[in-house]
Structure formats: C-alpha cells, structure tokens
Amino acid sequence: MVSPLPPIGLGTWENDDPAQCARSVRTAIELGYRHVDTAEHYGNESAVGDGIEEADAPRDELFLATKVHPISGGLTHDEVLDEADASMERLGVDYLDLLYVHWPVGEYEADETLGAFERLVEADRVRHIGVSNFDVDLLDEAREVLESPLFAHQVEMHPFLPQRELVEDAQRRDYTLVAYSPLARGEALTNATIRDIAEQYGTSPAQVCLAWVTSHENVVAIPKATSSAHLEDNLGAAALELDDEDVARIDDIERRTRFVERDGAPWQ
Ligand code: NAP
C-alpha cells in the first residue's frame, strides 16, 4: 500500500502564539498542505481552527488530525469521548479525520481507551484511528482489540532515529507511519552528510531530510514550520527524489538521538 496521506503534512507543536499559529496554518493550506497535525496537549487547537477557517479550503479536502493525552485529559472511556468533543469544538469542526492516542501511558488500557475510539467512529465523529509513541507489542495489542483498521502510527523518525523495526511493521501491516520531528527538531539540518547531499541537488538540507524520510514506503512526514519560507521549502520536498546511493549515505549516518521523551514511554 502507498499511504493515502500526502508525503508532507504540517506539524504545529510549540507554534504557541495564537495569531502566529493561525497564520502558519492558513499559509500552509494556501500553499497546498492538506494534512494538519495538532493535539489537545499543544494548547493551540483554537488557533489551528482559526487558520483553517481563514484559509477557507473545503473541509473534505483537509485531513485534520489531533490527539487525546493521558495527562491533559485522560484516557478512560468517558474522558476520551469528552476530550474528542472538546477538541472538535476548539477546532470548529464536526468530525476529525484522525484521532490518536498521544502516549500509551497513565490510564491507557487498549480495550477501554480504544473502545471509546470505536464509539467515535460509529458516531461518525472520527474517520480514522491512530496511535502515537507505541512499540511493536503495543501496536499488536491495539490491532487485536480494534474492530476498525489501525490507520496510522505517529512516532519520532529522522536520520538520527531511523525506526527500522517500526517502518517495517507499518509496511507489513499496511498502515501509515507518520514521522514526527522529521528534521530532528532542526538538528539534522547542520549534519555534514545532509548538507553535502543538499549541495549536490541544489536544494535545502530540510528538503533532503524530508525526502529521505518519505523515501520509505508508507511513511509521511509532518515537519513543523512557522514562516512561509520554511513552509514552502518543506512542501517542495514532495517533488525531490533522492538516488538510492544518497538514501544509503543517509542510512549510514551513525549518530543516534531521540529528542522527545516521556516517563513510562515503551522504549524506556
Ligand atoms: P521538526 O519538524 O523536526 O523541526 C521543527 C524545527 O525546524 C522548527 O524550529 C522550525 O523552525 C525548523 N524548520 C522547519 N522547516 C525548516 C526549514 N525548511 N529550514 C530550516 N528550519 C526549518 O520538529 P517537531 O516540531 O518536533 O516535529 C514536527 C511535528 O510533529 C510537531 O510540530 C508535532 O505536530 C508532531 N510531534 C508529535 C509528537 C508526538 O508525541 N506525537 C512529538 C513531537 C512532535 P520554524 O518554526 O521557525 O519554521
């Protein structure tokens, strides 16, 4: 399967100033972004909703994803239902294209938490179910309890954290891996190999990084960008195809760094 999502979507974590956040979302949609990623925990759903409204794109052309959080809202059955409603209210929409479990920690129980997700799908409030920051065992458990297909797993992935096992799982089980922090929070942009390849193609390090991420089947990226220059640069990565040997050079980068951590994360 090839992912039904566009290769490049928009991340919004730490795009905290409401006016700036709304402006970035509006600009992104006007430039052609169609997948917008937010979360209850980011505290910016209202601003994201404002940006969507200002961009005035038909709702059915947008793919809007948000997440329920173990601490901001809770992951019991009723908390999930309440949080999803509150997120939709803040975003100004009456359905979500994708709702994720943000982290499998705290009260996360596959049966109970994902049971609430199923109710939201039955009620036509959520189109697709996703999870985030899972490992292969938790993904297996999720797929076992779900009646609906698991649509996406959102996880940190960039040249310093290639996530080979999780990429293979997504390819084997036919769901999308949504790569978060695909620019390694900006740190990949100064890596010598990435810069060298960017020079060779006459493009930016960000495009090289994103083209490497999305060279993997079933993987899409959601770089966060604020300025229109960065937004445009990142979207342009969809048209960049790296030669196999350049993909291999990035595969060979030895540095391993995870930038996003939380107590109780499955990899700890
Ligand atoms: P990222 O996308 O890897 O990096 C963002 C940083 O790179 C920002 O400082 C941004 O600056 C800069 N940047 C963006 N495009 C650039 C370009 N073309 N040239 C130079 N610099 C550029 O990091 P991230 O925000 O951690 O990850 C992306 C998204 O993934 C988040 O926003 C969020 O939606 C999601 N995420 C999810 C989780 C989860 O637990 N599920 C965790 C982390 C992130 P400007 O803002 O100035 O443009």
Short mmCIF file of C-alpha atoms and ligand atoms in Angstrom, two decimals:
data_model
loop_
_atom_site.label_atom_id
_atom_site.label_comp_id
_atom_site.label_asym_id
_atom_site.label_seq_id
_atom_site.Cartn_x
_atom_site.Cartn_y
_atom_site.Cartn_z
CA MET A 1 0.00 0.00 0.00
CA VAL A 2 1.04 3.57 -0.61
CA SER A 3 -0.10 5.90 2.18
CA PRO A 4 -3.37 7.73 1.46
CA LEU A 5 -1.82 10.78 3.16
CA PRO A 6 0.26 13.34 1.26
CA PRO A 7 4.02 12.89 1.84
CA ILE A 8 4.34 16.25 3.61
CA GLY A 9 1.90 17.48 6.27
CA LEU A 10 2.07 20.30 8.80
CA GLY A 11 3.22 19.94 12.41
CA THR A 12 2.15 22.58 14.95
CA TRP A 13 3.78 21.67 18.30
CA GLU A 14 5.18 24.78 20.02
CA ASN A 15 3.51 27.04 17.47
CA ASP A 16 2.09 28.67 20.58
CA ASP A 17 1.36 32.25 19.76
CA PRO A 18 -2.29 32.10 18.60
CA ALA A 19 -2.02 34.73 15.85
CA GLN A 20 1.23 33.23 14.52
CA CYS A 21 -0.17 29.70 14.67
CA ALA A 22 -3.35 30.68 12.79
CA ARG A 23 -1.22 32.49 10.20
CA SER A 24 1.06 29.46 9.68
CA VAL A 25 -1.90 27.11 9.27
CA ARG A 26 -3.64 29.45 6.85
CA THR A 27 -0.46 30.00 4.81
CA ALA A 28 0.26 26.28 4.76
CA ILE A 29 -3.20 25.43 3.45
CA GLU A 30 -2.99 28.18 0.85
CA LEU A 31 0.38 26.79 -0.27
CA GLY A 32 -1.19 23.36 -0.72
CA TYR A 33 -0.75 21.49 2.58
CA ARG A 34 -3.72 19.22 3.19
CA HIS A 35 -2.71 17.26 6.33
CA VAL A 36 -2.65 19.33 9.53
CA ASP A 37 -1.46 17.79 12.81
CA THR A 38 -2.26 19.17 16.25
CA ALA A 39 -3.04 17.82 19.74
CA GLU A 40 -5.11 18.72 22.74
CA HIS A 41 -1.83 18.91 24.67
CA TYR A 42 -0.34 21.59 22.36
CA GLY A 43 -2.92 24.09 23.59
CA ASN A 44 -3.31 25.53 20.08
CA GLU A 45 -6.38 23.79 18.67
CA SER A 46 -8.42 27.02 18.64
CA ALA A 47 -5.66 28.81 16.72
CA VAL A 48 -5.35 25.89 14.30
CA GLY A 49 -9.13 26.08 13.82
CA ASP A 50 -8.87 29.82 13.12
CA GLY A 51 -6.21 29.20 10.49
CA ILE A 52 -8.36 26.54 8.84
CA GLU A 53 -11.36 28.84 8.78
CA GLU A 54 -9.34 31.73 7.35
CA ALA A 55 -7.88 29.51 4.61
CA ASP A 56 -11.43 28.63 3.58
CA ALA A 57 -10.49 25.32 1.93
CA PRO A 58 -13.37 22.84 1.56
CA ARG A 59 -13.48 20.73 4.74
CA ASP A 60 -13.49 17.48 2.77
CA GLU A 61 -10.17 18.41 1.14
CA LEU A 62 -8.43 18.72 4.51
CA PHE A 63 -7.10 15.89 6.62
CA LEU A 64 -7.20 17.08 10.22
CA ALA A 65 -5.54 15.07 12.98
CA THR A 66 -5.49 15.63 16.73
CA LYS A 67 -4.60 13.56 19.81
CA VAL A 68 -6.02 12.75 23.22
CA HIS A 69 -3.48 12.96 26.02
CA PRO A 70 -3.05 10.85 29.17
CA ILE A 71 -2.42 13.88 31.38
CA SER A 72 -4.15 16.86 29.74
CA GLY A 73 -7.41 14.95 29.51
CA GLY A 74 -7.09 11.28 30.42
CA LEU A 75 -7.56 8.04 28.52
CA THR A 76 -10.52 6.37 30.25
CA HIS A 77 -13.53 5.66 28.04
CA ASP A 78 -15.54 8.72 29.08
CA GLU A 79 -12.54 11.05 29.16
CA VAL A 80 -11.71 10.14 25.56
CA LEU A 81 -15.29 10.89 24.44
CA ASP A 82 -15.31 14.22 26.29
CA GLU A 83 -11.87 15.24 25.05
CA ALA A 84 -12.66 14.43 21.44
CA ASP A 85 -15.78 16.60 21.68
CA ALA A 86 -13.82 19.43 23.25
CA SER A 87 -11.11 19.20 20.56
CA MET A 88 -13.70 19.37 17.77
CA GLU A 89 -15.33 22.35 19.46
CA ARG A 90 -11.99 24.18 19.67
CA LEU A 91 -11.07 23.27 16.09
CA GLY A 92 -14.50 24.36 14.83
CA VAL A 93 -15.21 21.08 13.03
CA ASP A 94 -17.83 18.40 13.47
CA TYR A 95 -15.59 15.47 12.62
CA LEU A 96 -11.91 14.58 12.83
CA ASP A 97 -10.11 12.75 10.05
CA LEU A 98 -7.74 11.12 12.51
CA LEU A 99 -7.66 10.86 16.29
CA TYR A 100 -4.58 9.47 18.04
CA VAL A 101 -3.81 8.12 21.49
CA HIS A 102 -0.95 10.58 22.16
CA TRP A 103 1.05 8.33 24.55
CA PRO A 104 0.33 4.79 25.84
CA VAL A 105 0.97 5.77 29.47
CA GLY A 106 -1.11 6.62 32.53
CA GLU A 107 -4.62 5.20 32.25
CA TYR A 108 -4.06 3.79 28.77
CA GLU A 109 -5.81 0.41 28.51
CA ALA A 110 -6.13 -0.92 24.98
CA ASP A 111 -9.69 -2.28 25.48
CA GLU A 112 -11.11 0.71 27.27
CA THR A 113 -9.28 3.56 25.52
CA LEU A 114 -9.61 2.17 22.00
CA GLY A 115 -13.20 1.07 22.75
CA ALA A 116 -14.03 4.78 23.09
CA PHE A 117 -12.28 5.45 19.76
CA GLU A 118 -14.53 2.82 18.15
CA ARG A 119 -17.62 4.57 19.55
CA LEU A 120 -16.42 7.84 17.98
CA VAL A 121 -16.00 6.10 14.61
CA GLU A 122 -19.51 4.57 14.88
CA ALA A 123 -20.93 8.02 15.66
CA ASP A 124 -19.20 9.46 12.54
CA ARG A 125 -17.20 11.87 14.65
CA VAL A 126 -13.83 10.29 13.84
CA ARG A 127 -12.89 8.84 10.44
CA HIS A 128 -9.67 7.03 11.33
CA ILE A 129 -7.95 5.68 14.45
CA GLY A 130 -4.27 6.30 15.18
CA VAL A 131 -1.79 5.75 17.98
CA SER A 132 1.43 7.53 18.82
CA ASN A 133 4.65 6.58 20.62
CA PHE A 134 3.84 2.84 20.63
CA ASP A 135 6.18 -0.12 20.17
CA VAL A 136 5.52 -3.27 18.14
CA ASP A 137 3.94 -5.17 21.07
CA LEU A 138 1.56 -2.32 21.86
CA LEU A 139 0.73 -2.00 18.16
CA ASP A 140 -0.11 -5.72 18.01
CA GLU A 141 -2.34 -5.40 21.06
CA ALA A 142 -4.09 -2.34 19.60
CA ARG A 143 -4.79 -4.11 16.32
CA GLU A 144 -6.16 -7.12 18.23
CA VAL A 145 -8.74 -5.12 20.18
CA LEU A 146 -9.74 -2.79 17.33
CA GLU A 147 -12.61 -3.66 15.01
CA SER A 148 -11.64 -0.78 12.69
CA PRO A 149 -8.28 -0.90 10.95
CA LEU A 150 -5.41 0.90 12.65
CA PHE A 151 -4.80 3.79 10.25
CA ALA A 152 -1.61 5.41 11.50
CA HIS A 153 1.22 5.28 13.99
CA GLN A 154 2.88 8.62 14.72
CA VAL A 155 6.41 8.32 16.02
CA GLU A 156 9.70 10.22 16.05
CA MET A 157 11.69 9.47 12.89
CA HIS A 158 14.61 11.26 11.22
CA PRO A 159 18.16 10.41 10.07
CA PHE A 160 19.33 10.11 13.71
CA LEU A 161 16.41 7.75 14.59
CA PRO A 162 15.52 5.68 11.52
CA GLN A 163 12.98 3.43 13.33
CA ARG A 164 13.61 0.47 11.02
CA GLU A 165 11.51 -2.00 13.03
CA LEU A 166 8.51 0.33 13.17
CA VAL A 167 8.79 1.24 9.47
CA GLU A 168 8.82 -2.47 8.58
CA ASP A 169 5.79 -3.09 10.79
CA ALA A 170 3.86 -0.29 9.05
CA GLN A 171 4.76 -1.74 5.63
CA ARG A 172 3.93 -5.32 6.62
CA ARG A 173 0.62 -4.45 8.32
CA ASP A 174 -0.42 -1.78 5.81
CA TYR A 175 -0.83 1.34 7.90
CA THR A 176 0.87 4.74 7.65
CA LEU A 177 3.83 5.71 9.80
CA VAL A 178 3.61 9.46 10.39
CA ALA A 179 7.13 10.69 11.12
CA TYR A 180 7.26 13.39 13.77
CA SER A 181 10.27 15.67 14.38
CA PRO A 182 11.39 14.68 10.84
CA LEU A 183 14.04 17.44 10.83
CA ALA A 184 15.37 16.19 14.20
CA ARG A 185 13.95 19.42 15.60
CA GLY A 186 16.26 21.35 13.24
CA GLU A 187 19.45 19.48 14.25
CA ALA A 188 19.63 17.35 11.12
CA LEU A 189 19.98 20.50 9.04
CA THR A 190 23.60 21.00 10.11
CA ASN A 191 24.69 17.39 9.58
CA ALA A 192 27.59 17.24 7.11
CA THR A 193 26.16 14.38 5.01
CA ILE A 194 22.75 16.05 4.71
CA ARG A 195 24.38 19.35 3.75
CA ASP A 196 26.64 17.71 1.22
CA ILE A 197 23.71 15.97 -0.48
CA ALA A 198 21.68 19.20 -0.42
CA GLU A 199 24.51 20.98 -2.23
CA GLN A 200 24.74 18.20 -4.79
CA TYR A 201 21.00 18.53 -5.64
CA GLY A 202 20.99 22.34 -5.33
CA THR A 203 18.34 22.19 -2.62
CA SER A 204 17.98 22.76 1.13
CA PRO A 205 19.03 20.38 3.94
CA ALA A 206 15.38 20.34 5.09
CA GLN A 207 14.23 19.01 1.70
CA VAL A 208 16.92 16.32 1.73
CA CYS A 209 15.94 15.23 5.21
CA LEU A 210 12.23 15.08 4.35
CA ALA A 211 12.88 13.33 1.03
CA TRP A 212 14.88 10.68 2.92
CA VAL A 213 12.04 10.18 5.45
CA THR A 214 9.40 9.89 2.73
CA SER A 215 11.57 7.63 0.55
CA HIS A 216 10.31 4.84 2.84
CA GLU A 217 7.10 3.23 1.63
CA ASN A 218 4.09 4.01 3.88
CA VAL A 219 5.93 6.85 5.65
CA VAL A 220 4.82 10.50 5.57
CA ALA A 221 6.34 13.48 7.45
CA ILE A 222 4.84 16.35 9.43
CA PRO A 223 7.58 19.00 9.78
CA LYS A 224 6.65 21.97 11.94
CA ALA A 225 7.31 25.28 10.27
CA THR A 226 6.27 28.80 11.13
CA SER A 227 7.49 31.09 8.36
CA SER A 228 6.14 30.92 4.84
CA ALA A 229 9.70 30.37 3.57
CA HIS A 230 10.07 27.21 5.69
CA LEU A 231 6.54 26.06 4.87
CA GLU A 232 7.21 26.38 1.15
CA ASP A 233 10.64 24.77 1.38
CA ASN A 234 9.27 21.72 3.20
CA LEU A 235 6.33 21.22 0.84
CA GLY A 236 8.81 21.25 -2.04
CA ALA A 237 10.40 18.08 -0.65
CA ALA A 238 7.47 16.12 -2.10
CA ALA A 239 9.00 16.67 -5.55
CA LEU A 240 12.54 15.67 -4.57
CA GLU A 241 13.58 12.10 -5.27
CA LEU A 242 16.95 11.04 -3.91
CA ASP A 243 19.08 8.48 -5.77
CA ASP A 244 19.40 5.14 -3.97
CA GLU A 245 23.06 5.83 -3.21
CA ASP A 246 22.18 9.11 -1.46
CA VAL A 247 19.42 7.38 0.54
CA ALA A 248 22.08 4.83 1.54
CA ARG A 249 24.53 7.57 2.60
CA ILE A 250 21.88 8.94 4.97
CA ASP A 251 21.08 5.39 6.17
CA ASP A 252 24.76 5.15 7.10
CA ILE A 253 24.78 8.20 9.38
CA GLU A 254 25.83 6.75 12.72
CA ARG A 255 24.51 9.29 15.18
CA ARG A 256 21.52 8.09 17.23
CA THR A 257 19.48 10.69 19.12
CA ARG A 258 15.90 10.69 20.38
CA PHE A 259 14.64 14.21 21.05
CA VAL A 260 11.20 13.50 22.55
CA GLU A 261 10.89 11.58 25.83
CA ARG A 262 8.19 10.95 28.43
CA ASP A 263 8.25 8.92 31.65
CA GLY A 264 6.84 5.47 31.05
CA ALA A 265 7.43 5.55 27.28
CA PRO A 266 7.53 1.99 25.88
CA TRP A 267 11.20 2.21 24.82
CA GLN A 268 12.45 3.10 28.31
P1 NAP B 1 10.72 19.30 13.38
O1 NAP B 1 9.57 19.41 12.47
O2 NAP B 1 11.71 18.21 13.19
O3 NAP B 1 11.56 20.67 13.44
C1 NAP B 1 10.95 21.91 13.64
C2 NAP B 1 12.03 22.99 13.65
O4 NAP B 1 12.66 23.07 12.36
C3 NAP B 1 11.49 24.37 13.96
O5 NAP B 1 12.45 25.04 14.73
C4 NAP B 1 11.37 25.01 12.58
O6 NAP B 1 11.53 26.42 12.63
C5 NAP B 1 12.54 24.41 11.87
N1 NAP B 1 12.32 24.32 10.40
C6 NAP B 1 11.20 23.88 9.78
N2 NAP B 1 11.34 23.89 8.45
C7 NAP B 1 12.59 24.39 8.21
C8 NAP B 1 13.30 24.65 7.02
N3 NAP B 1 12.77 24.39 5.82
N4 NAP B 1 14.57 25.16 7.14
C9 NAP B 1 15.11 25.41 8.36
N5 NAP B 1 14.47 25.17 9.52
C10 NAP B 1 13.21 24.66 9.45
O7 NAP B 1 10.25 19.19 14.92
P2 NAP B 1 8.88 18.98 15.73
O8 NAP B 1 8.09 20.22 15.76
O9 NAP B 1 9.28 18.33 17.00
O10 NAP B 1 8.06 17.86 14.92
C11 NAP B 1 7.09 18.15 13.93
C12 NAP B 1 5.67 17.89 14.42
O11 NAP B 1 5.49 16.54 14.83
C13 NAP B 1 5.26 18.68 15.65
O12 NAP B 1 5.06 20.03 15.39
C14 NAP B 1 4.03 17.93 16.07
O13 NAP B 1 2.92 18.25 15.24
C15 NAP B 1 4.49 16.49 15.84
N6 NAP B 1 5.05 15.86 17.07
C16 NAP B 1 4.35 14.87 17.67
C17 NAP B 1 4.81 14.27 18.82
C18 NAP B 1 4.03 13.15 19.45
O14 NAP B 1 4.31 12.79 20.62
N7 NAP B 1 3.12 12.55 18.75
C19 NAP B 1 6.01 14.70 19.40
C20 NAP B 1 6.74 15.69 18.76
C21 NAP B 1 6.25 16.27 17.59
P3 NAP B 1 10.31 27.47 12.38
O15 NAP B 1 9.20 27.12 13.32
O16 NAP B 1 10.96 28.76 12.67
O17 NAP B 1 9.86 27.36 10.96
#
